Coordinates of N, CA, C and O in Angstrom, one line a residue:
M1 N 39.8 -40.4 83.2 CA 40.5 -39.2 83.0 C 40.8 -38.4 83.5 O 40.0 -38.1 85.2
S2 N 41.9 -37.6 83.5 CA 42.4 -36.4 84.4 C 41.6 -35.3 84.3 O 41.1 -35.0 83.3
L3 N 42.0 -34.4 85.1 CA 41.5 -33.2 85.0 C 43.1 -32.3 83.9 O 42.0 -31.5 83.3
Q4 N 43.6 -32.1 83.7 CA 44.5 -31.9 82.9 C 43.9 -32.8 81.0 O 44.0 -32.5 79.9
D5 N 43.8 -33.7 80.6 CA 43.0 -34.5 80.4 C 41.8 -33.6 79.5 O 41.4 -33.2 78.5
D6 N 40.9 -33.3 80.7 CA 39.5 -32.4 80.3 C 39.8 -31.6 79.5 O 39.2 -30.7 78.7
L7 N 41.0 -30.8 80.5 CA 41.0 -29.5 79.7 C 41.6 -29.0 78.7 O 41.8 -29.0 77.8
N8 N 42.9 -30.9 78.6 CA 43.0 -30.7 77.0 C 42.1 -30.7 75.8 O 42.4 -30.5 74.4
A9 N 41.1 -31.9 76.4 CA 40.0 -32.1 74.7 C 39.1 -31.1 74.8 O 38.6 -30.6 74.1
V10 N 39.1 -29.7 76.0 CA 38.1 -28.6 75.6 C 38.7 -28.1 74.6 O 38.4 -27.0 73.3
R11 N 40.1 -27.7 75.0 CA 40.9 -27.2 74.4 C 41.0 -27.8 73.0 O 40.7 -26.4 71.8
R12 N 41.3 -28.3 72.2 CA 40.9 -28.7 71.2 C 39.7 -28.2 70.6 O 39.0 -28.3 69.3
N13 N 38.7 -29.1 70.9 CA 36.9 -28.7 71.0 C 36.7 -27.6 70.4 O 36.1 -26.9 70.0
L14 N 37.1 -26.3 71.5 CA 37.2 -25.6 70.8 C 38.3 -24.0 70.2 O 37.7 -23.6 69.3
D15 N 39.6 -25.4 69.7 CA 39.8 -24.5 68.5 C 39.4 -25.5 67.2 O 38.9 -23.8 66.2
E16 N 39.0 -26.4 67.3 CA 37.6 -26.1 66.2 C 36.3 -26.1 65.9 O 36.3 -25.6 64.9
L17 N 37.0 -25.3 67.1 CA 34.8 -24.6 66.4 C 35.4 -23.1 66.2 O 34.8 -22.5 65.4
T18 N 36.0 -23.3 66.8 CA 37.0 -21.5 66.7 C 36.7 -21.4 64.7 O 36.8 -21.2 63.9
R19 N 38.5 -21.8 64.2 CA 38.2 -22.9 63.0 C 37.6 -22.9 62.0 O 37.6 -22.0 61.2
K20 N 35.7 -22.8 62.9 CA 34.5 -23.6 61.2 C 34.1 -22.6 61.5 O 33.8 -21.9 60.6
V21 N 33.4 -21.7 62.4 CA 33.7 -20.0 62.6 C 34.2 -19.5 62.3 O 33.2 -18.4 60.8
E22 N 35.0 -19.4 61.9 CA 36.1 -18.9 61.1 C 36.2 -19.2 59.5 O 35.4 -17.8 58.7
R23 N 35.9 -19.8 59.2 CA 35.8 -20.6 57.8 C 34.3 -20.3 57.6 O 33.7 -20.2 56.5
L24 N 33.1 -20.4 58.7 CA 31.7 -19.6 58.3 C 32.0 -18.4 57.8 O 31.4 -17.6 56.7
E25 N 32.3 -17.6 58.4 CA 33.2 -16.1 57.8 C 33.7 -15.9 56.6 O 32.8 -14.7 55.7
Q26 N 33.7 -16.6 56.6 CA 34.6 -17.4 54.9 C 34.2 -17.0 53.9 O 33.9 -16.2 53.1
Q27 N 33.1 -18.0 53.8 CA 32.2 -18.5 53.3 C 31.0 -16.9 53.2 O 30.8 -16.9 51.8
A28 N 30.7 -16.9 54.6 CA 29.3 -16.5 54.0 C 29.7 -15.0 53.1 O 29.5 -14.0 53.1
G29 N 31.4 -14.6 54.0 CA 32.0 -12.7 53.2 C 31.9 -13.3 51.6 O 31.5 -12.6 51.4
R30 N 31.8 -14.2 51.1 CA 32.3 -14.4 49.6 C 30.5 -14.7 48.9 O 30.9 -13.8 47.9
Q31 N 30.0 -15.0 49.7 CA 28.2 -14.8 49.2 C 27.9 -13.7 48.8 O 27.3 -13.3 47.9
K32 N 28.3 -12.5 49.6 CA 27.9 -11.4 50.6 C 28.7 -10.3 48.3 O 28.5 -9.9 48.6
R33 N 30.3 -10.6 48.8 CA 30.6 -9.9 47.3 C 29.6 -10.6 46.7 O 29.4 -9.4 45.1
G34 N 29.5 -11.9 46.5 CA 28.9 -12.4 44.9 C 27.6 -11.9 44.2 O 27.4 -11.6 43.4
S35 N 26.6 -11.4 45.3 CA 26.0 -11.3 45.0 C 25.4 -9.7 44.9 O 24.8 -9.4 45.9
S36 N 26.1 -9.2 44.4 CA 26.8 -7.6 45.1 C 25.0 -6.5 44.1 O 25.2 -5.3 44.2
T37 N 24.7 -7.7 43.0 CA 23.8 -6.8 42.7 C 22.6 -6.7 43.8 O 22.5 -7.3 44.7
P38 N 22.7 -4.9 44.1 CA 21.1 -4.2 45.1 C 19.9 -5.2 44.7 O 19.1 -5.4 43.2
A39 N 19.4 -5.3 45.8 CA 17.0 -5.4 45.1 C 17.0 -4.7 44.6 O 17.0 -3.7 44.6
S40 N 16.2 -5.1 43.0 CA 14.8 -4.5 42.4 C 13.9 -3.9 43.7 O 13.8 -4.7 44.4
P41 N 13.4 -2.4 43.4 CA 12.0 -2.5 43.7 C 11.2 -3.6 43.1 O 11.7 -3.5 42.4
P42 N 10.1 -3.4 44.2 CA 8.8 -4.0 43.7 C 7.6 -3.4 42.0 O 8.2 -1.9 42.2
E43 N 7.9 -4.3 41.2 CA 7.2 -3.4 40.4 C 5.7 -2.8 40.7 O 4.5 -3.5 41.0
P44 N 5.7 -1.3 39.9 CA 3.9 -0.6 41.3 C 2.8 -1.8 40.1 O 2.6 -2.0 40.8
S45 N 3.1 -2.1 38.5 CA 1.7 -3.3 38.7 C 2.0 -4.4 39.4 O 0.6 -4.9 39.2
R46 N 2.7 -5.7 40.1 CA 1.6 -6.2 40.7 C 2.2 -6.2 42.3 O 1.4 -6.7 42.6
M47 N 2.0 -4.1 42.6 CA 1.6 -3.8 44.2 C 0.1 -4.1 44.1 O -0.4 -3.4 42.9
V48 N -0.9 -4.2 45.3 CA -2.2 -4.3 45.7 C -1.9 -2.9 46.4 O -1.7 -3.5 47.6
T49 N -3.3 -2.2 47.0 CA -3.5 -1.3 47.0 C -4.2 -1.7 48.9 O -5.6 -2.7 48.4
V50 N -4.1 -1.9 49.8 CA -4.8 -2.8 51.0 C -5.5 -1.3 51.8 O -4.1 -0.6 52.4
P51 N -6.9 -1.0 51.7 CA -7.4 -0.3 52.2 C -6.8 -0.1 54.3 O -7.2 -1.3 54.3
D52 N -6.9 0.8 54.3 CA -6.8 1.2 56.2 C -9.0 1.1 56.9 O -8.6 1.1 57.9
T53 N -10.1 1.1 55.4 CA -10.9 1.0 56.2 C -11.6 -0.3 56.9 O -11.0 -1.4 56.5
P54 N -12.1 -0.8 57.5 CA -12.8 -1.7 57.9 C -13.6 -2.6 57.2 O -14.6 -2.1 56.2
Y55 N -13.4 -4.1 57.0 CA -14.4 -4.9 56.2 C -15.4 -4.6 56.7 O -15.9 -4.7 57.6
D56 N -16.9 -4.8 55.4 CA -18.4 -4.8 55.8 C -18.9 -6.7 56.6 O -18.4 -7.4 55.8
S57 N -18.8 -6.2 57.3 CA -19.7 -7.2 58.6 C -20.2 -7.8 57.2 O -20.2 -9.5 58.3
S58 N -21.6 -8.3 56.7 CA -22.6 -8.5 56.4 C -21.1 -10.0 55.3 O -21.2 -10.8 55.1
L59 N -20.2 -9.6 54.5 CA -18.9 -10.6 54.1 C -19.1 -11.4 54.9 O -18.5 -13.1 54.8
W60 N -19.2 -11.4 56.3 CA -18.3 -12.8 57.3 C -20.3 -13.2 57.8 O -20.0 -14.4 59.2
T61 N -21.1 -13.2 56.9 CA -22.6 -13.8 57.6 C -22.4 -14.9 57.4 O -22.7 -15.8 59.1
D62 N -22.4 -15.5 56.7 CA -22.2 -17.7 56.5 C -21.3 -18.1 57.0 O -21.2 -19.2 56.3
S63 N -20.0 -17.2 57.4 CA -18.9 -17.8 57.5 C -18.4 -18.8 58.8 O -19.6 -18.1 59.7
D64 N -18.2 -20.1 58.7 CA -18.0 -20.8 60.0 C -16.7 -20.1 60.4 O -15.7 -19.5 60.3
D65 N -17.0 -20.0 62.0 CA -15.4 -18.9 62.9 C -14.2 -20.1 62.7 O -14.2 -22.2 62.6
E66 N -12.8 -20.4 62.3 CA -12.2 -21.1 62.3 C -11.7 -21.8 63.4 O -11.6 -20.8 63.5
G67 N -12.2 -22.9 63.0 CA -10.5 -23.5 63.7 C -12.3 -24.1 64.9 O -12.6 -25.0 65.6
L68 N -13.0 -23.3 64.9 CA -14.7 -23.2 65.5 C -16.0 -24.5 65.0 O -16.6 -25.1 66.0
G69 N -16.2 -24.7 63.7 CA -16.7 -25.0 63.0 C -18.5 -24.0 62.2 O -18.4 -22.6 63.1
A70 N -19.7 -24.0 62.6 CA -20.3 -24.0 62.2 C -20.7 -23.5 63.3 O -20.9 -23.4 64.5
R71 N -21.9 -21.6 63.6 CA -21.9 -22.0 64.6 C -23.6 -22.2 65.0 O -24.0 -22.4 66.2
D72 N -24.0 -22.8 64.7 CA -26.0 -23.5 64.4 C -25.5 -25.6 64.8 O -26.0 -26.2 65.3
R73 N -23.7 -25.5 65.3 CA -23.4 -27.2 64.9 C -22.9 -27.2 66.4 O -22.0 -26.2 66.1
R74 N -22.7 -27.9 66.9 CA -21.9 -28.4 68.0 C -21.2 -29.5 67.4 O -20.7 -30.6 66.9
A75 N -19.7 -29.9 68.5 CA -18.4 -30.2 68.3 C -19.3 -31.7 68.5 O -20.0 -31.7 69.5
P76 N -18.2 -32.3 67.9 CA -19.0 -34.1 68.8 C -18.0 -34.5 70.0 O -17.1 -33.6 70.4

């Protein structure tokens, strides 16, 4: 292949890429217009308040360290 053939192939691929990107932009615009209803805020009855205070450390006394196993045993 000559340099001119390579340049022509690059131009064709670039033109095809440009067409596909334009088509995707048009599809995205149609979808955006089609879903013009704004998202509703969450229902207060379904919201859960998470306190900022630290958890009681006694909650974790008998728990295993995640991924490390139990404290009194060794890995195989």
